Coordinates of C-alpha atoms and ligand atoms in Angstrom, one line a residue:
X1 CA 0.0 0.0 0.0
X2 CA 1.5 3.4 -1.0
X3 CA 0.7 6.4 1.1
X4 CA 0.9 10.0 0.1
X5 CA 3.0 12.1 2.5
X6 CA 0.7 15.1 2.4
X7 CA -2.3 13.1 3.7
X8 CA -0.4 12.4 6.9
X9 CA 1.2 15.9 7.3
X10 CA 1.8 16.0 11.1
X11 CA 3.8 12.7 11.1
X12 CA 5.6 13.7 7.9
X13 CA 6.9 16.8 9.8
X14 CA 7.5 15.0 13.1
X15 CA 11.0 15.2 14.6
X16 CA 11.1 11.5 15.4
X17 CA 11.6 8.9 12.7
X18 CA 8.3 7.1 11.7
X19 CA 8.1 4.0 9.6
X20 CA 4.9 2.2 8.7
X21 CA 5.1 -1.5 7.5
X22 CA 2.6 -4.3 7.0
X23 CA 2.4 -7.9 8.4
X24 CA 4.9 -9.0 5.7
X25 CA 7.4 -6.5 6.9
X26 CA 7.1 -4.4 3.7
X27 CA 7.6 -0.7 4.4
X28 CA 4.9 1.5 3.0
X29 CA 5.7 4.9 4.5
X30 CA 8.7 6.7 6.0
X31 CA 8.5 10.3 7.2
X32 CA 11.0 13.0 6.3
X33 CA 13.0 12.6 9.5
X34 CA 13.5 8.8 8.8
X35 CA 14.4 9.4 5.2
X36 CA 16.9 12.0 6.1
X37 CA 18.5 10.1 9.0
X38 CA 18.6 6.8 7.2
X39 CA 20.0 8.3 4.0
X40 CA 17.2 7.2 1.6
X41 CA 14.9 9.1 -0.7
X42 CA 11.4 7.6 -1.4
X43 CA 13.0 4.3 -2.3
X44 CA 12.9 3.0 1.3
X45 CA 9.2 2.3 0.6
X46 CA 8.9 -1.3 -0.6
X47 CA 11.9 -2.5 1.3
X48 CA 11.7 -4.9 4.2
X49 CA 11.8 -3.6 7.8
X50 CA 14.8 -5.9 8.5
X51 CA 16.9 -3.7 6.1
X52 CA 16.6 -0.9 8.7
X53 CA 16.7 -3.0 11.9
X54 CA 18.6 -6.2 10.9
X55 CA 19.4 -7.0 14.5
X56 CA 15.8 -6.9 15.7
X57 CA 13.7 -8.0 12.6
X58 CA 14.3 -11.2 10.5
X59 CA 12.7 -11.7 7.1
X60 CA 10.9 -15.0 6.9
X61 CA 8.6 -16.5 4.3
X62 CA 5.5 -14.3 4.1
X63 CA 6.5 -11.9 6.8
X64 CA 9.0 -11.2 9.6
X65 CA 10.0 -12.3 13.1
X66 CA 10.9 -10.0 15.9
X67 CA 11.6 -10.0 19.7
X68 CA 10.3 -6.4 19.9
X69 CA 7.1 -6.4 21.9
X70 CA 4.2 -4.4 20.4
X71 CA 3.1 -1.7 22.8
X72 CA 4.2 1.6 24.3
X73 CA 7.3 0.2 25.9
X74 CA 10.5 1.9 24.7
X75 CA 13.3 -0.4 23.4
X76 CA 16.8 0.2 22.3
X77 CA 17.4 -0.9 18.7
X78 CA 20.2 -0.3 16.2
X79 CA 19.1 1.4 12.9
X80 CA 21.1 0.9 9.7
X81 CA 21.6 3.6 7.1
X82 CA 21.6 3.0 3.4
X83 CA 25.4 3.1 3.4
X84 CA 25.4 0.4 6.1
X85 CA 26.6 2.6 8.9
X86 CA 24.5 2.4 12.0
X87 CA 23.3 4.3 15.1
X88 CA 21.4 3.5 18.3
X89 CA 17.7 4.5 18.6
X90 CA 15.1 4.4 21.2
X91 CA 11.9 3.0 19.5
X92 CA 8.3 2.0 20.1
X93 CA 6.4 -0.4 18.0
X94 CA 2.6 -0.2 17.8
X95 CA 0.0 -1.9 15.6
X96 CA -3.1 -0.2 14.3
X97 CA -6.3 -1.8 15.5
X98 CA -8.1 -1.6 12.2
X99 CA -8.4 -4.4 9.6
X100 CA -5.1 -3.5 7.9
X101 CA -3.1 -4.5 11.0
X102 CA -0.3 -2.2 10.0
X103 CA 2.8 -1.7 12.2
X104 CA 4.1 1.8 13.1
X105 CA 7.7 2.2 14.4
X106 CA 8.6 5.5 16.0
X107 CA 12.3 5.9 16.8
X108 CA 14.6 8.6 18.2
X109 CA 18.3 8.9 17.6
X110 CA 19.7 8.4 21.1
X111 CA 23.0 10.2 20.4
X112 CA 21.1 13.2 19.0
X113 CA 18.8 13.2 22.0
X114 CA 21.7 13.1 24.4
X115 CA 23.4 15.9 22.4
X116 CA 20.2 17.9 22.7
X117 CA 19.9 17.3 26.4
X118 CA 23.5 18.5 26.9
X119 CA 22.7 21.6 24.8
X120 CA 19.7 22.4 26.9
X121 CA 21.7 22.0 30.0
X122 CA 24.4 24.2 28.7
X123 CA 21.9 26.9 27.6
X124 CA 20.3 26.7 31.0
X125 CA 23.6 27.2 32.7
X126 CA 24.5 30.1 30.5
X127 CA 21.1 31.7 31.2
X128 CA 21.6 31.2 34.9
X129 CA 25.1 32.7 34.7
X130 CA 23.8 35.7 32.8
X131 CA 21.0 36.2 35.4
X132 CA 23.6 36.1 38.1
X133 CA 25.8 38.7 36.4
X134 CA 22.7 40.9 35.9
X135 CA 21.6 40.5 39.5
X136 CA 25.1 41.4 40.7
X137 CA 25.2 44.4 38.5
X138 CA 21.9 45.6 39.7
X139 CA 23.0 45.0 43.3
X140 CA 26.2 47.0 42.8
X141 CA 24.5 49.9 41.0
X142 CA 21.8 50.2 43.6
X143 CA 24.4 50.0 46.3
X144 CA 26.4 52.8 44.7
X145 CA 23.2 54.9 44.3
X146 CA 22.6 54.6 48.0
X147 CA 25.7 56.6 48.9
X148 CA 24.9 59.8 47.1
X149 CA 21.2 59.6 48.1
X150 CA 22.2 59.3 51.8
X151 CA 24.7 62.2 51.2
X152 CA 21.9 64.4 50.0
X153 CA 19.6 63.2 52.8
X154 CA 22.2 63.9 55.5
X155 CA 22.8 67.5 54.2
X156 CA 19.1 68.2 53.9
X157 CA 18.5 67.0 57.5
X158 CA 21.4 69.2 58.7
X159 CA 19.9 72.2 56.9
X160 CA 16.5 71.4 58.4
X161 CA 18.1 71.6 61.8
X162 CA 19.1 75.2 61.2
X163 CA 16.7 78.1 61.3
X164 CA 15.2 78.6 57.9
X165 CA 12.3 80.5 56.4
X166 CA 9.0 78.7 55.8
X167 CA 9.5 78.5 52.0
X168 CA 13.0 76.9 52.3
X169 CA 11.8 74.5 54.9
X170 CA 9.0 73.3 52.7
X171 CA 11.4 72.7 49.8
X172 CA 13.8 70.9 52.1
X173 CA 11.1 68.7 53.4
X174 CA 10.2 67.8 49.9
X175 CA 13.8 66.9 49.0
X176 CA 13.9 64.8 52.3
X177 CA 10.7 62.9 51.2
X178 CA 12.1 62.3 47.7
X179 CA 15.3 60.9 49.2
X180 CA 13.3 58.6 51.5
X181 CA 11.2 57.4 48.6
X182 CA 14.4 56.8 46.6
X183 CA 15.9 54.8 49.5
X184 CA 12.7 52.6 49.6
X185 CA 13.0 51.9 45.9
X186 CA 16.8 51.2 46.2
X187 CA 16.1 48.8 49.1
X188 CA 13.4 47.0 47.1
X189 CA 15.6 46.6 44.1
X190 CA 18.5 45.3 46.3
X191 CA 16.2 42.8 48.1
X192 CA 14.8 41.7 44.8
X193 CA 18.1 41.1 43.1
X194 CA 19.5 39.3 46.2
X195 CA 16.4 37.0 46.2
X196 CA 16.7 36.4 42.5
X197 CA 20.4 35.5 42.8
X198 CA 19.6 33.1 45.7
X199 CA 21.8 35.2 47.9
X200 CA 19.2 36.2 50.4
X201 CA 19.4 34.7 53.9
X202 CA 17.0 35.2 56.8
X203 CA 18.3 36.3 60.1
X204 CA 16.1 34.7 62.8
X205 CA 16.4 35.9 66.4
X206 CA 14.1 36.1 69.4
X207 CA 11.8 39.1 69.4
X208 CA 8.8 40.5 71.3
X209 CA 5.8 39.7 69.0
X210 CA 3.5 42.4 70.3
X211 CA 6.1 45.1 70.2
X212 CA 6.8 44.2 66.6
X213 CA 3.2 44.6 65.7
X214 CA 3.0 47.9 67.7
X215 CA 5.9 49.2 65.7
X216 CA 4.2 48.2 62.5
X217 CA 1.1 49.9 63.6
X218 CA 3.0 53.1 64.6
X219 CA 4.4 53.2 61.0
X220 CA 1.0 53.5 59.5
X221 CA -1.5 54.9 62.0
X222 CA -0.8 58.6 61.2
X223 CA -1.3 58.3 57.5
X224 CA -4.5 56.2 58.0
X225 CA -5.9 58.6 60.5
X226 CA -5.1 61.5 58.2
X227 CA -7.2 59.7 55.5
X228 CA -10.0 59.1 58.0
X229 CA -9.5 55.4 57.9
X230 CA -10.2 53.1 60.9
X231 CA -7.5 50.7 61.9
X232 CA -8.2 47.5 63.8
X233 CA -5.6 45.1 65.0
X234 CA -6.3 41.7 66.7
X235 CA -3.7 39.4 68.0
X236 CA -4.7 35.9 69.1
X237 CA -3.8 35.2 72.8
X238 CA -2.3 31.9 71.7
X239 CA 0.7 33.7 70.3
X240 CA 3.4 33.8 73.0
X241 CA 5.1 36.9 74.0
X242 CA 8.4 36.0 72.3
X243 CA 8.9 34.1 69.1
X244 CA 12.0 33.3 67.0
X245 CA 12.0 34.6 63.4
X246 CA 13.4 37.3 61.1
X247 CA 11.6 40.3 62.7
X248 CA 12.9 42.8 60.2
X249 CA 11.5 40.8 57.3
X250 CA 8.2 40.1 58.9
X251 CA 7.9 43.9 59.5
X252 CA 8.8 44.4 55.9
X253 CA 6.0 42.2 54.6
X254 CA 3.4 43.7 57.0
X255 CA 4.6 47.2 56.1
X256 CA 4.2 46.5 52.4
X257 CA 0.7 45.1 52.8
X258 CA -0.4 47.8 55.1
X259 CA 1.0 50.6 53.0
X260 CA -0.7 49.1 49.9
X261 CA -4.0 48.8 51.9
X262 CA -3.7 52.4 53.0
X263 CA -2.6 53.6 49.5
X264 CA -5.6 52.0 47.8
X265 CA -8.3 52.8 50.3
X266 CA -10.0 56.1 50.6
X267 CA -12.7 55.4 53.0
X268 CA -13.6 52.6 55.5
X269 CA -11.2 50.6 57.5
X270 CA -8.1 48.5 57.5
X271 CA -7.7 45.4 59.7
X272 CA -4.7 43.4 60.7
X273 CA -5.1 40.1 62.4
X274 CA -2.5 37.6 63.6
X275 CA -3.4 34.1 64.8
X276 CA -1.6 30.9 65.5
X277 CA -2.7 28.1 63.2
X278 CA -0.5 25.2 64.0
X279 CA 2.2 24.1 66.4
X280 CA 4.7 21.3 65.7
X281 CA 7.2 20.7 68.5
X282 CA 9.0 24.0 68.9
X283 CA 7.8 25.5 65.6
X284 CA 4.6 27.4 65.2
X285 CA 2.6 28.5 62.1
X286 CA 1.4 32.1 62.3
X287 CA -1.3 33.4 60.0
X288 CA -1.7 37.1 59.2
X289 CA -4.6 38.8 57.5
X290 CA -4.5 42.4 56.2
X291 CA -7.8 43.5 54.9
X292 CA -9.1 46.8 53.4
X293 CA -12.2 48.4 52.0
X294 CA -10.4 50.0 49.1
X295 CA -10.5 49.9 45.3
X296 CA -10.1 46.1 45.1
X297 CA -8.5 44.1 42.3
X298 CA -10.1 42.6 39.2
X299 CA -10.1 38.8 39.1
X300 CA -8.0 38.7 36.0
X301 CA -5.3 40.9 37.6
X302 CA -5.0 38.9 40.8
X303 CA -2.7 36.3 39.3
X304 CA -0.3 39.0 38.1
X305 CA 0.0 40.6 41.5
X306 CA 2.9 38.6 42.8
X307 CA 4.9 38.8 39.7
X308 CA 7.9 41.2 39.6
X309 CA 7.4 44.7 38.2
X310 CA 3.7 44.1 38.0
X311 CA 1.1 46.8 38.7
X312 CA -2.5 46.3 37.9
X313 CA -2.6 49.0 35.3
X314 CA -0.5 51.9 34.1
X315 CA -2.9 54.5 35.4
X316 CA -2.5 53.0 38.9
X317 CA 1.2 53.4 38.8
X318 CA 0.8 57.0 37.6
X319 CA -1.6 57.8 40.3
X320 CA -0.1 55.9 43.3
X321 CA 3.5 55.4 42.3
X322 CA 5.5 52.3 43.2
X323 CA 7.7 49.8 41.4
X324 CA 5.5 46.8 41.4
X325 CA 8.2 44.8 43.3
X326 CA 6.7 44.9 46.8
X327 CA 4.4 41.9 46.5
X328 CA 6.9 39.8 44.6
X329 CA 9.4 40.4 47.4
X330 CA 6.7 39.6 50.0
X331 CA 5.9 36.4 48.2
X332 CA 9.5 35.3 48.1
X333 CA 10.1 36.3 51.8
X334 CA 6.9 34.4 52.9
X335 CA 8.1 31.3 51.0
X336 CA 11.5 31.5 52.5
X337 CA 9.7 31.4 55.9
X338 CA 7.9 28.3 54.8
X339 CA 4.5 29.8 54.1
X340 CA 2.2 31.1 51.4
X341 CA 0.7 34.4 50.5
X342 CA -2.8 34.7 49.0
X343 CA -5.2 37.4 48.0
X344 CA -9.0 37.7 47.8
X345 CA -10.5 40.8 46.4
X346 CA -13.6 42.3 44.9
X347 CA -13.5 45.3 42.7
X348 CA -14.6 48.4 44.6
X349 CA -15.2 46.5 47.8
X350 CA -11.7 45.8 49.0
X351 CA -8.9 43.3 49.3
X352 CA -7.8 40.7 51.8
X353 CA -4.1 39.6 51.7
X354 CA -3.3 36.7 54.0
X355 CA 0.0 34.9 54.5
X356 CA 1.3 32.2 56.8
X357 CA 4.9 31.8 58.1
X358 CA 6.6 29.4 60.5
X359 CA 8.5 30.8 63.5
X360 CA 10.3 29.1 66.4
X361 CA 9.0 29.2 69.9
X362 CA 11.3 29.9 72.9
X363 CA 11.8 27.2 75.4
X364 CA 9.4 27.5 78.4
X365 CA 7.6 30.3 76.7
X366 CA 3.9 30.2 77.6
X367 CA 1.2 31.7 75.4
X368 CA 0.2 34.9 77.2
X369 CA -3.3 35.9 77.3
X370 CA -3.3 39.4 76.0
X371 CA -6.0 41.9 75.6
X372 CA -6.9 42.4 72.0
X373 CA -5.8 45.7 70.6
X374 CA -8.4 48.3 69.8
X375 CA -7.6 51.4 68.1
X376 CA -11.0 52.9 67.8
X377 CA -12.9 50.6 70.2
X378 CA -14.8 48.7 67.5
X379 CA -17.5 46.3 68.5
X380 CA -15.4 43.3 67.3
X381 CA -12.8 44.2 69.8
X382 CA -15.2 44.7 72.7
X383 CA -16.6 41.3 71.9
X384 CA -13.1 39.8 72.1
X385 CA -12.8 40.9 75.7
X386 CA -16.0 39.2 76.8
X387 CA -15.4 35.4 76.8
X388 CA -18.2 33.2 75.7
X389 CA -18.0 30.8 78.6
X390 CA -19.8 33.0 81.1
X391 CA -23.1 32.8 79.3
X392 CA -24.5 29.8 81.1
X393 CA -22.3 29.5 84.1
X394 CA -20.8 26.3 82.6
X395 CA -17.3 25.1 83.1
X396 CA -15.2 27.6 81.0
X397 CA -12.4 25.1 80.3
X398 CA -14.8 22.6 78.8
X399 CA -16.4 25.2 76.6
X400 CA -13.0 26.5 75.4
X401 CA -11.6 23.0 74.7
X402 CA -12.4 22.4 71.1
X403 CA -14.6 19.3 70.4
X404 CA -16.1 18.8 73.8
X405 CA -19.9 18.5 73.9
X406 CA -20.1 21.9 75.7
X407 CA -17.8 23.5 73.1
X408 CA -19.9 22.1 70.2
X409 CA -23.1 23.2 71.9
X410 CA -21.8 26.8 72.2
X411 CA -20.5 26.8 68.6
X412 CA -23.9 25.7 67.4
X413 CA -25.7 28.4 69.4
X414 CA -23.4 31.2 68.4
X415 CA -23.3 30.2 64.7
X416 CA -27.1 30.2 64.5
X417 CA -27.3 33.6 66.2
X418 CA -24.6 34.8 63.9
X419 CA -26.4 33.8 60.7
X420 CA -29.6 35.2 62.1
X421 CA -27.9 38.6 62.8
X422 CA -26.6 38.5 59.2
X423 CA -30.0 37.8 57.8
X424 CA -31.3 40.8 59.8
X425 CA -28.3 42.8 58.5
X426 CA -27.3 43.5 62.1
X427 CA -23.6 43.4 61.3
X428 CA -22.4 44.7 64.7
X429 CA -24.2 41.7 66.4
X430 CA -22.9 39.3 63.8
X431 CA -19.3 40.5 64.5
X432 CA -20.0 39.9 68.2
X433 CA -21.1 36.3 67.7
X434 CA -18.3 35.9 65.2
X435 CA -15.7 36.8 67.8
X436 CA -17.2 34.2 70.2
X437 CA -17.1 31.6 67.4
X438 CA -13.4 32.5 66.8
X439 CA -12.6 32.0 70.4
X440 CA -14.5 28.7 70.5
X441 CA -12.5 27.5 67.5
X442 CA -9.1 28.7 68.8
X443 CA -7.9 25.1 69.3
X444 CA -9.6 23.7 66.2
X445 CA -7.6 22.2 63.3
X446 CA -6.2 24.9 61.0
X447 CA -8.7 24.5 58.2
X448 CA -11.5 25.2 60.6
X449 CA -9.6 28.2 62.0
X450 CA -8.9 29.6 58.6
X451 CA -12.5 29.1 57.6
X452 CA -13.6 31.0 60.7
X453 CA -11.2 33.8 59.9
X454 CA -12.5 34.1 56.4
X455 CA -16.0 34.2 57.7
X456 CA -14.9 37.0 60.1
X457 CA -13.4 39.0 57.3
X458 CA -16.5 38.6 55.2
X459 CA -18.7 39.9 58.1
X460 CA -16.4 42.8 58.7
X461 CA -16.8 43.7 55.0
X462 CA -20.6 43.3 55.4
X463 CA -20.7 41.2 52.3
X464 CA -23.8 39.1 52.5
X465 CA -22.9 36.7 49.6
X466 CA -19.4 36.0 50.9
X467 CA -20.7 35.6 54.5
X468 CA -23.2 32.9 53.4
X469 CA -20.5 31.2 51.3
X470 CA -17.9 31.2 54.1
X471 CA -20.5 30.2 56.6
X472 CA -21.4 27.2 54.4
X473 CA -17.7 26.3 54.2
X474 CA -17.1 26.5 58.0
X475 CA -20.3 24.6 58.5
X476 CA -19.1 21.8 56.2
X477 CA -15.8 21.5 58.0
X478 CA -17.6 21.3 61.3
X479 CA -20.1 18.8 60.0
X480 CA -17.5 16.6 58.5
X481 CA -15.9 16.5 62.0
X482 CA -18.9 15.2 63.7
X483 CA -22.2 16.3 62.3
X484 CA -22.5 18.9 65.1
X485 CA -24.3 21.6 63.2
X486 CA -26.6 19.5 61.0
X487 CA -29.6 21.1 62.4
X488 CA -28.6 24.7 62.2
Ligands
LIG1 P1 4.0 48.7 44.5 O1 5.3 48.8 45.2 O2 4.1 49.3 43.1 O3 2.8 49.1 45.2 P2 3.2 46.0 44.9 O4 3.8 44.8 44.4 O5 3.2 46.2 46.4 O6 3.9 47.2 44.1 O7 1.7 46.1 44.4 C1 1.5 45.8 43.0 C2 0.2 46.3 42.6 O8 -0.9 45.5 43.2 C3 -0.2 47.7 42.9 O9 0.4 48.7 42.1 C4 -1.7 47.7 42.9 O10 -2.1 47.8 41.5 C5 -2.0 46.3 43.3 N1 -2.4 46.2 44.8 C6 -1.6 45.8 45.8 N2 -2.2 45.9 47.0 C7 -3.5 46.4 46.7 C8 -4.6 46.7 47.5 N3 -4.6 46.5 48.9 N4 -5.7 47.1 46.9 C9 -5.7 47.3 45.6 N5 -4.7 47.1 44.7 C10 -3.6 46.6 45.3

């Protein structure tokens, strides 16, 4: 049977050699790669398959014999060219399942494949080297830039210390701010190039967790207040006073998320929440949530957020400034700390960035019960101070211990009150019950805790659809753990 090459175009152009032969071993088709590698023109058609693979196929009366199994298994064969030189191939032999019962042999030149693999490896190494040189260059240039910027900054501060007229002081303050901004950009580029070059190392040490958060808060509170934004910070009492981690870098991530939140929010509130989500020996997983009621981010743009130099659109960078490096650096830092960063957002409603990291705990350090922070005395915070266990005069320990009948009973009660408050659009009450639910699930597995936190965020945003979806999710987790809430 003769075949026309153009009727089987994709295999004609394939990189691997393809030969088709019948039950007698007579070759009826060879593609361009096979013709070229075996040194034939069209005259290979009509020959016997044993001419190409004499070591593996034998011509016998009315056909051929072979030890090559038919199937997808790869086998090493030796292919012979027209000029009787040979080369090793990796081949597969399959048989068509139609009446013709034709055989198809697909073969790759092993030496060529090895050569290609070596080439790919070489190109990869060259690209890696070029990347390293580029990163080192960027690191050097930015480092060199820092010296003159700091020189200008030092002189400006010195001049500001002297007595000057109002106009001059205004100009000097502007130069000072420009230098500060420039330093921020330089630091970002330096971090980014170090991370890219794999030269970044974390410097973990023991630090006071609450003091760290207070410092972060102090960095942003003035700007937020100036914009009329509320700021709420909640810290789970399960986080001990001291933890071991790279404080500077945790501050950097939080600063970046909070300054974005502040930058992209013109009314409403910003919340920061920190909870412990897991403990394995002396390591603890911390989960942070930064939420705002700002401009939000389109679904299609969310995936781009953590890429380097990515800003949602050019008009945003013109209006708000920035290099688009911040979130990429955050992502890399979070991953270095063993965690993940995620975003949830709705256009014009706000964004919630959350990330987890692992920190060490100090020996003998007990979790200290701390009063939740309240900046403006929001209802959520007031609720956090009134523990749920006093309600019926029941044993507080049993109620607090996740999974006890008392705990489940309270959970059931508070969740049904919560959803009722949501239905009645009484968001303040819903936040109150939510805080109780959060406390009741403090010792729960991390998926339950995270679901509770997401529900809390949705309530704070007063987003009915999201609340019902998150409620459903939490309910499902709880139900799968013991059908507790089936009758809610
Ligand atoms: P930049 O330093 O330019 O702010 P980031 O990586 O921190 O870079 O942020 C990248 C982009 O992500 C921002 O330019 C903005 O478009 C978007 N973005 C980040 N955080 C928020 C937020 N809270 N609300 C809306 N958009 C945000």
